[in-house]
Short mmCIF file of N, CA and C in Angstrom, two decimals:
data_model
loop_
_atom_site.label_atom_id
_atom_site.label_comp_id
_atom_site.label_asym_id
_atom_site.label_seq_id
_atom_site.Cartn_x
_atom_site.Cartn_y
_atom_site.Cartn_z
N MET Z 29 60.50 202.73 113.25
CA MET Z 29 61.46 201.98 112.43
C MET Z 29 60.59 200.69 111.80
N THR Z 30 60.97 200.32 110.56
CA THR Z 30 60.36 199.16 109.93
C THR Z 30 61.46 198.20 109.48
N ALA Z 31 61.06 197.11 109.21
CA ALA Z 31 62.09 195.98 108.62
C ALA Z 31 61.32 195.44 107.43
N GLN Z 32 62.40 195.18 106.41
CA GLN Z 32 61.93 194.62 105.10
C GLN Z 32 62.24 193.05 105.22
N TYR Z 33 61.07 192.22 105.06
CA TYR Z 33 61.07 190.89 104.92
C TYR Z 33 60.57 190.31 103.54
N ASP Z 34 61.32 189.70 102.72
CA ASP Z 34 60.88 189.09 101.62
C ASP Z 34 59.91 189.96 100.67
N GLY Z 35 60.35 191.09 100.73
CA GLY Z 35 59.54 192.19 99.79
C GLY Z 35 58.40 192.89 100.51
N HIS Z 36 58.18 192.58 101.72
CA HIS Z 36 57.07 193.11 102.48
C HIS Z 36 57.78 193.99 103.67
N GLU Z 37 57.16 195.12 103.92
CA GLU Z 37 57.73 195.99 105.08
C GLU Z 37 56.90 195.84 106.40
N SER Z 38 57.57 195.51 107.63
CA SER Z 38 56.84 195.44 108.75
C SER Z 38 56.13 196.77 109.21
N ILE Z 39 55.25 196.58 110.22
CA ILE Z 39 54.63 197.77 110.85
C ILE Z 39 55.64 198.59 111.50
N ALA Z 40 55.30 199.85 111.56
CA ALA Z 40 56.31 200.84 112.22
C ALA Z 40 56.25 200.67 113.80
N THR Z 41 57.40 200.71 114.36
CA THR Z 41 57.52 200.52 115.89
C THR Z 41 58.75 201.26 116.30
N ASN Z 42 58.68 201.51 117.68
CA ASN Z 42 59.89 202.39 118.38
C ASN Z 42 60.77 201.25 119.08
N GLU Z 43 60.57 199.94 119.01
CA GLU Z 43 61.43 199.04 119.47
C GLU Z 43 61.89 198.11 118.50
N VAL Z 44 63.18 197.84 118.74
CA VAL Z 44 63.92 197.00 117.72
C VAL Z 44 64.73 195.92 118.55
N GLU Z 45 64.62 194.68 118.17
CA GLU Z 45 65.52 193.65 118.58
C GLU Z 45 66.22 193.00 117.45
N VAL Z 46 67.56 192.93 117.43
CA VAL Z 46 68.36 192.54 116.29
C VAL Z 46 69.34 191.40 116.79
N THR Z 47 69.36 190.35 116.26
CA THR Z 47 70.22 189.36 116.52
C THR Z 47 71.11 189.04 115.17
N LEU Z 48 72.41 189.33 115.38
CA LEU Z 48 73.34 189.05 114.30
C LEU Z 48 74.08 187.73 114.51
N SER Z 49 74.31 186.98 113.48
CA SER Z 49 74.92 185.74 113.66
C SER Z 49 75.92 185.46 112.39
N ASN Z 50 76.87 184.77 112.62
CA ASN Z 50 77.73 184.21 111.35
C ASN Z 50 78.22 182.92 111.84
N VAL Z 51 78.14 181.94 110.89
CA VAL Z 51 78.68 180.63 111.07
C VAL Z 51 80.04 180.63 110.26
N ALA Z 52 81.06 180.20 111.05
CA ALA Z 52 82.34 180.32 110.39
C ALA Z 52 82.30 179.30 109.27
N PRO Z 53 83.02 179.49 108.21
CA PRO Z 53 83.21 178.38 107.12
C PRO Z 53 83.99 177.11 107.69
N ASP Z 54 83.70 176.11 106.94
CA ASP Z 54 84.43 174.86 107.38
C ASP Z 54 85.92 175.18 107.01
N ALA Z 55 86.88 174.47 107.65
CA ALA Z 55 88.27 174.43 107.38
C ALA Z 55 88.67 173.90 106.06
N VAL Z 56 89.66 174.32 105.56
CA VAL Z 56 90.04 173.63 104.29
C VAL Z 56 91.19 172.69 104.61
N MET Z 57 91.36 171.66 103.57
CA MET Z 57 92.35 170.71 103.67
C MET Z 57 93.48 170.83 102.59
N LEU Z 58 94.66 171.00 102.93
CA LEU Z 58 95.73 171.10 102.11
C LEU Z 58 95.99 169.84 101.26
N ILE Z 59 95.95 169.80 99.98
CA ILE Z 59 96.10 168.66 99.18
C ILE Z 59 97.61 168.55 98.63
N SER Z 60 98.11 169.69 98.24
CA SER Z 60 99.47 169.87 97.68
C SER Z 60 99.93 171.15 98.01
N PRO Z 61 101.11 171.37 98.26
CA PRO Z 61 102.23 170.46 98.45
C PRO Z 61 102.12 169.90 99.91
N GLY Z 62 102.88 168.85 100.20
CA GLY Z 62 102.77 168.20 101.54
C GLY Z 62 103.26 168.91 102.58
N ASP Z 63 102.79 168.74 103.67
CA ASP Z 63 103.21 169.70 104.98
C ASP Z 63 104.66 169.55 105.06
N GLY Z 64 105.24 170.68 105.37
CA GLY Z 64 106.60 170.80 105.77
C GLY Z 64 107.65 170.82 104.34
N LEU Z 65 106.94 170.95 103.26
CA LEU Z 65 107.77 171.20 101.99
C LEU Z 65 108.75 172.30 102.10
N GLU Z 66 110.01 172.08 101.86
CA GLU Z 66 111.00 173.27 101.75
C GLU Z 66 111.45 173.37 100.37
N VAL Z 67 111.54 174.60 99.93
CA VAL Z 67 112.01 174.80 98.59
C VAL Z 67 113.14 175.90 98.69
N SER Z 68 114.22 175.58 98.04
CA SER Z 68 115.39 176.55 97.98
C SER Z 68 115.26 177.11 96.63
N VAL Z 69 115.25 178.48 96.62
CA VAL Z 69 115.14 179.21 95.23
C VAL Z 69 116.56 179.81 94.86
N ASP Z 70 117.00 179.45 93.70
CA ASP Z 70 118.13 180.10 93.27
C ASP Z 70 118.03 180.51 91.87
N SER Z 71 119.24 180.91 91.21
CA SER Z 71 119.19 181.39 89.81
C SER Z 71 118.75 180.28 88.91
N THR Z 72 118.85 178.91 89.16
CA THR Z 72 118.42 177.99 88.23
C THR Z 72 117.09 177.45 88.17
N ASN Z 73 116.35 177.92 89.27
CA ASN Z 73 114.96 177.52 89.29
C ASN Z 73 113.89 178.75 89.69
N LEU Z 74 114.31 179.79 89.20
CA LEU Z 74 113.39 181.08 89.51
C LEU Z 74 112.16 180.83 88.62
N ASP Z 75 112.14 180.24 87.51
CA ASP Z 75 111.01 180.11 86.82
C ASP Z 75 109.99 178.85 87.18
N GLU Z 76 110.45 178.08 88.00
CA GLU Z 76 109.62 176.95 88.52
C GLU Z 76 108.50 177.27 89.27
N GLU Z 77 107.40 176.59 89.20
CA GLU Z 77 106.21 177.02 90.06
C GLU Z 77 105.97 175.77 91.04
N VAL Z 78 105.32 176.23 92.19
CA VAL Z 78 104.80 175.27 93.29
C VAL Z 78 103.50 175.40 93.30
N ALA Z 79 102.59 174.43 92.97
CA ALA Z 79 101.24 174.61 92.96
C ALA Z 79 100.70 174.29 94.39
N PHE Z 80 99.91 175.27 94.90
CA PHE Z 80 99.14 175.06 96.18
C PHE Z 80 97.57 174.72 95.88
N ILE Z 81 97.23 173.53 96.42
CA ILE Z 81 95.86 172.93 96.00
C ILE Z 81 95.43 172.58 97.50
N TRP Z 82 94.05 173.20 97.60
CA TRP Z 82 93.37 172.74 98.74
C TRP Z 82 91.90 172.66 98.58
N THR Z 83 91.27 171.96 99.41
CA THR Z 83 89.77 171.83 99.15
C THR Z 83 89.02 173.15 99.61
N ALA Z 84 87.91 173.43 98.79
CA ALA Z 84 87.21 174.54 99.05
C ALA Z 84 86.57 174.66 100.47
N ALA Z 85 86.41 175.82 101.02
CA ALA Z 85 85.80 175.97 102.38
C ALA Z 85 84.20 176.09 101.98
N VAL Z 86 83.30 175.48 102.91
CA VAL Z 86 81.97 175.65 102.75
C VAL Z 86 81.30 176.72 103.69
N ASP Z 87 80.73 177.63 103.26
CA ASP Z 87 80.22 178.67 104.21
C ASP Z 87 78.65 178.52 104.16
N ASN Z 88 78.11 178.14 105.35
CA ASN Z 88 76.75 177.88 105.45
C ASN Z 88 75.99 179.12 105.30
N ASP Z 89 76.54 180.27 105.50
CA ASP Z 89 75.93 181.60 105.35
C ASP Z 89 75.93 181.97 103.89
N ASN Z 90 76.63 181.28 103.11
CA ASN Z 90 77.01 181.74 101.56
C ASN Z 90 77.60 183.08 101.49
N ASP Z 91 78.39 183.41 102.49
CA ASP Z 91 79.23 184.54 102.32
C ASP Z 91 80.38 184.25 101.46
N PRO Z 92 81.02 185.20 100.81
CA PRO Z 92 82.23 184.98 100.19
C PRO Z 92 83.43 184.43 100.91
N VAL Z 93 84.20 183.59 100.57
CA VAL Z 93 85.36 183.13 101.48
C VAL Z 93 86.67 183.53 100.70
N GLU Z 94 87.44 184.18 101.71
CA GLU Z 94 88.59 184.83 101.31
C GLU Z 94 89.88 184.08 101.86
N TYR Z 95 90.80 183.53 100.98
CA TYR Z 95 91.97 182.85 101.54
C TYR Z 95 93.25 183.61 101.73
N PHE Z 96 94.05 183.39 102.65
CA PHE Z 96 95.15 184.09 102.87
C PHE Z 96 96.31 183.12 102.97
N PRO Z 97 96.84 182.58 102.04
CA PRO Z 97 97.93 181.57 102.06
C PRO Z 97 99.25 182.38 102.47
N SER Z 98 100.09 181.66 103.20
CA SER Z 98 101.39 182.39 103.50
C SER Z 98 102.52 181.40 103.47
N CYS Z 99 103.70 181.75 103.17
CA CYS Z 99 104.86 180.93 103.24
C CYS Z 99 105.75 181.64 104.24
N LEU Z 100 106.60 180.76 104.85
CA LEU Z 100 107.58 181.21 105.62
C LEU Z 100 108.92 181.25 104.99
N CYS Z 101 109.36 182.50 104.86
CA CYS Z 101 110.59 182.77 104.19
C CYS Z 101 111.78 182.94 105.12
N ARG Z 102 112.96 182.91 104.83
CA ARG Z 102 114.10 183.23 105.79
C ARG Z 102 113.91 184.69 106.36
N ASN Z 103 113.51 185.55 105.41
CA ASN Z 103 113.39 187.01 106.14
C ASN Z 103 111.91 187.38 106.61
N GLY Z 104 111.24 186.29 106.98
CA GLY Z 104 109.85 186.56 107.44
C GLY Z 104 108.71 186.00 106.58
N TYR Z 105 107.45 186.24 106.85
CA TYR Z 105 106.31 185.67 106.17
C TYR Z 105 106.14 186.27 104.78
N TRP Z 106 105.75 185.65 103.80
CA TRP Z 106 105.16 186.24 102.56
C TRP Z 106 103.64 185.96 102.48
N ARG Z 107 102.86 187.06 102.40
CA ARG Z 107 101.43 186.73 102.20
C ARG Z 107 100.94 187.26 101.04
N TYR Z 108 99.90 186.51 100.41
CA TYR Z 108 99.27 186.91 99.18
C TYR Z 108 97.93 186.72 99.35
N PRO Z 109 97.13 187.62 99.53
CA PRO Z 109 95.55 187.29 99.64
C PRO Z 109 94.96 187.01 98.17
N MET Z 110 94.03 186.12 98.14
CA MET Z 110 93.26 185.81 96.98
C MET Z 110 91.88 185.53 97.29
N GLU Z 111 90.95 185.94 96.47
CA GLU Z 111 89.60 185.77 96.93
C GLU Z 111 88.87 184.65 96.20
N HIS Z 112 88.01 183.73 96.85
CA HIS Z 112 87.50 182.74 96.10
C HIS Z 112 86.03 182.68 96.41
N THR Z 113 85.09 182.84 95.70
CA THR Z 113 83.66 182.62 95.99
C THR Z 113 83.11 181.39 95.35
N SER Z 114 82.41 180.62 96.25
CA SER Z 114 81.89 179.38 95.76
C SER Z 114 80.37 179.51 95.81
#
């Protein structure tokens, strides 16, 4: 078995030691809307939008960061995944 390092290949060996690590990204901070916002949707405000704004997470491994915002609705959770790479 050999390993590739910066364009160079190691010598062949029968023994391998692998250490995998991942540093979790920093937490985001919700800027808007304020915590506990309640919105009632009816026929008069179906076209209105609520902006969700938060600080970006910093990933020390430079891995892509994926956000999963969710809202609590009367019939359960609504989830909408979106991907953000910084």
